[in-house]
Tab-separated table of C-alpha atoms in Angstrom:
chain	number	residue	atom	x	y	z
A	249	MET	CA	-58.167	298.118	93.124
A	250	LEU	CA	-60.092	300.962	94.768
A	251	TYR	CA	-57.015	303.077	95.636
A	252	PRO	CA	-53.442	303.152	94.318
A	253	PRO	CA	-50.848	301.810	96.699
A	254	SER	CA	-48.909	304.282	98.768
A	255	PHE	CA	-45.554	304.127	100.470
A	256	ASP	CA	-43.935	306.134	103.208
A	257	GLY	CA	-40.596	307.808	102.768
A	258	ARG	CA	-38.057	309.458	105.016
A	259	VAL	CA	-35.159	311.871	104.683
A	260	VAL	CA	-32.699	311.283	107.483
A	261	ALA	CA	-29.256	312.781	108.088
A	262	TYR	CA	-26.901	310.349	109.704
A	263	PRO	CA	-23.414	311.358	110.926
A	264	SER	CA	-21.463	308.565	109.202
A	265	SER	CA	-21.681	305.622	106.796
A	266	THR	CA	-21.720	303.251	109.766
A	267	GLU	CA	-25.084	304.616	110.940
A	268	ILE	CA	-26.423	304.573	107.352
A	269	ILE	CA	-25.549	300.888	106.917
A	270	ASP	CA	-26.994	300.099	110.346
A	271	TYR	CA	-30.232	301.884	109.456
A	272	PHE	CA	-30.716	300.057	106.170
A	273	SER	CA	-29.769	296.748	107.773
A	274	TRP	CA	-32.468	297.276	110.388
A	275	ARG	CA	-35.000	298.205	107.675
A	276	GLN	CA	-34.214	294.995	105.768
A	277	ALA	CA	-34.467	292.896	108.928
A	278	ASP	CA	-37.809	294.586	109.606
A	279	THR	CA	-38.915	293.690	106.047
A	280	HIS	CA	-38.137	290.104	106.752
A	281	VAL	CA	-39.947	289.994	110.085
A	282	ASN	CA	-43.043	291.634	108.576
A	283	ASN	CA	-43.089	289.447	105.478
A	284	LEU	CA	-42.653	286.247	107.514
A	285	TYR	CA	-45.667	287.264	109.648
A	286	ASN	CA	-47.788	288.174	106.640
A	287	THR	CA	-46.867	284.951	104.786
A	288	CYS	CA	-47.988	282.975	107.827
A	289	PHE	CA	-51.060	285.128	108.359
A	290	TRP	CA	-52.344	284.730	104.821
A	291	ALA	CA	-51.510	281.032	104.636
A	292	LEU	CA	-53.640	280.566	107.818
A	293	VAL	CA	-56.500	282.559	106.258
A	294	LEU	CA	-56.377	281.456	102.655
A	295	LYS	CA	-55.170	277.822	103.003
A	296	GLY	CA	-55.946	277.096	106.651
A	297	GLY	CA	-59.519	278.467	106.656
A	298	LEU	CA	-59.038	280.762	109.715
A	299	SER	CA	-60.620	284.155	110.059
A	300	THR	CA	-58.292	287.144	110.113
A	301	VAL	CA	-58.941	287.501	113.861
A	302	ASP	CA	-58.162	283.793	114.490
A	303	ALA	CA	-54.996	283.943	112.395
A	304	HIS	CA	-53.767	286.997	114.300
A	305	THR	CA	-54.568	285.237	117.601
A	306	ARG	CA	-52.696	282.099	116.411
A	307	LEU	CA	-49.589	284.119	115.479
A	308	LYS	CA	-49.553	286.327	118.580
A	309	GLY	CA	-46.383	285.762	120.598
A	310	THR	CA	-44.739	283.417	118.041
A	311	VAL	CA	-41.099	283.814	117.051
A	312	SER	CA	-39.550	283.338	113.605
A	313	SER	CA	-38.620	279.649	114.091
A	314	GLN	CA	-42.234	278.850	115.003
A	315	LYS	CA	-43.590	280.673	111.979
A	316	ASN	CA	-41.107	278.844	109.713
A	317	GLU	CA	-42.113	275.514	111.199
A	318	MET	CA	-45.800	276.355	110.833
A	319	LEU	CA	-45.411	277.296	107.175
A	320	PHE	CA	-43.516	274.117	106.411
A	321	SER	CA	-45.475	271.587	108.456
A	322	LYS	CA	-48.957	272.851	107.810
A	323	PHE	CA	-48.636	274.351	104.295
A	324	ASN	CA	-45.495	272.796	102.793
A	325	ILE	CA	-43.984	276.265	102.340
A	326	ASN	CA	-40.248	276.632	102.827
A	327	TYR	CA	-39.950	280.366	103.584
A	328	ASN	CA	-36.259	280.361	102.667
A	329	THR	CA	-37.100	279.409	99.088
A	330	LEU	CA	-39.528	282.298	98.511
A	331	PRO	CA	-38.255	284.960	96.054
A	332	ASP	CA	-35.783	287.444	97.509
A	333	ARG	CA	-38.059	290.358	96.619
A	334	PHE	CA	-40.436	289.199	99.362
A	335	ARG	CA	-37.867	288.147	101.982
A	336	LYS	CA	-35.421	290.982	101.483
A	337	GLY	CA	-37.573	293.756	99.925
A	338	SER	CA	-36.612	296.090	97.091
A	339	ILE	CA	-33.489	298.185	97.215
A	340	LEU	CA	-33.237	301.161	94.911
A	341	TYR	CA	-29.920	302.886	94.351
A	342	ARG	CA	-28.169	304.924	91.740
A	343	GLN	CA	-25.358	303.386	89.733
A	344	ASN	CA	-23.037	304.970	87.249
A	345	ALA	CA	-24.047	304.146	83.727
A	346	VAL	CA	-23.070	305.247	80.228
A	347	ASP	CA	-25.539	306.741	77.816
A	348	SER	CA	-25.088	304.368	74.911
A	349	SER	CA	-26.898	306.482	72.397
A	350	LEU	CA	-24.740	306.530	69.273
A	351	ALA	CA	-26.709	308.931	67.197
A	352	THR	CA	-24.441	310.742	64.803
A	353	ALA	CA	-23.707	314.409	65.078
A	354	GLN	CA	-25.444	315.004	61.759
A	355	GLU	CA	-28.640	313.284	63.051
A	356	LEU	CA	-28.567	315.434	66.169
A	357	ASP	CA	-26.997	318.702	65.081
A	358	GLY	CA	-27.218	318.873	61.352
A	359	PRO	CA	-24.220	318.732	59.006
A	360	ASP	CA	-20.778	317.967	60.470
A	361	THR	CA	-18.770	321.209	60.832
A	362	GLY	CA	-15.400	319.425	61.198
A	363	ASP	CA	-15.271	320.272	64.910
A	364	SER	CA	-12.803	317.831	66.488
A	365	ALA	CA	-15.243	316.830	69.255
A	366	GLN	CA	-17.577	315.600	66.529
A	367	SER	CA	-14.922	314.397	64.015
A	368	SER	CA	-15.888	310.721	64.598
A	369	GLY	CA	-19.463	311.453	63.557
A	370	ASN	CA	-20.713	310.068	66.803
A	371	LYS	CA	-21.940	312.015	69.791
A	372	PRO	CA	-19.626	311.212	72.703
A	373	ALA	CA	-20.981	308.923	75.387
A	374	ARG	CA	-21.752	310.692	78.654
A	375	ALA	CA	-21.828	309.438	82.213
A	376	ARG	CA	-25.158	309.387	84.030
A	377	LYS	CA	-26.762	307.661	86.997
A	378	ALA	CA	-29.235	304.898	86.463
A	379	VAL	CA	-31.684	303.712	89.129
A	380	VAL	CA	-31.179	300.042	89.913
A	381	VAL	CA	-33.750	297.836	91.638
A	382	ALA	CA	-32.202	294.955	93.548
A	383	HIS	CA	-33.580	292.258	95.807
A	384	CYS	CA	-30.439	291.263	97.712
A	385	ASP	CA	-28.869	291.156	101.161
A	386	ILE	CA	-27.757	294.573	102.362
A	387	ILE	CA	-27.139	293.494	105.899
A	388	SER	CA	-23.832	291.797	105.035
A	389	ARG	CA	-20.884	294.064	104.334
A	390	SER	CA	-20.371	292.600	100.816
A	391	PHE	CA	-23.151	294.674	99.291
A	392	TRP	CA	-21.622	297.915	100.560
A	393	ASP	CA	-18.153	296.794	99.479
A	394	GLU	CA	-19.440	296.093	95.948
A	395	HIS	CA	-21.174	299.472	95.725
A	396	PRO	CA	-18.905	302.075	97.435
A	397	GLU	CA	-20.423	304.821	95.322
A	398	ILE	CA	-23.631	304.678	97.314
A	399	LEU	CA	-21.846	305.955	100.436
A	400	SER	CA	-19.415	308.320	98.628
A	401	GLU	CA	-19.835	312.014	99.216
């Protein structure tokens, strides 16, 4: 690899959770469209022997159903069975987690002073946010219903 990969990022203020869900749904749909094109493109080049120019020309003007049919009939690839991370992309979000470190107060702070907060000998667990990477459908409402904390203020 000559250069490290790079990614674009955006900060956008939307007026309500409806627009936020719509935006991310559109981004996931766009991921699907781009990946389907690229899967066909590279199958045509690497397995079909076409040049990159010829592969682009062959795909120009095609719709998703034609790309799916091409993948299956020419290359025996069922696009719907490819891993979700390719078809749906990667979704990163913060989720509540508990710090499960159970180091004793003595290990962390020295001898126990009898303080009631430390009387158990264990440092209390504390809430934190963990970054979760998921490859799932965020277009359907079920994702948002299962993770209401993402849209909470």
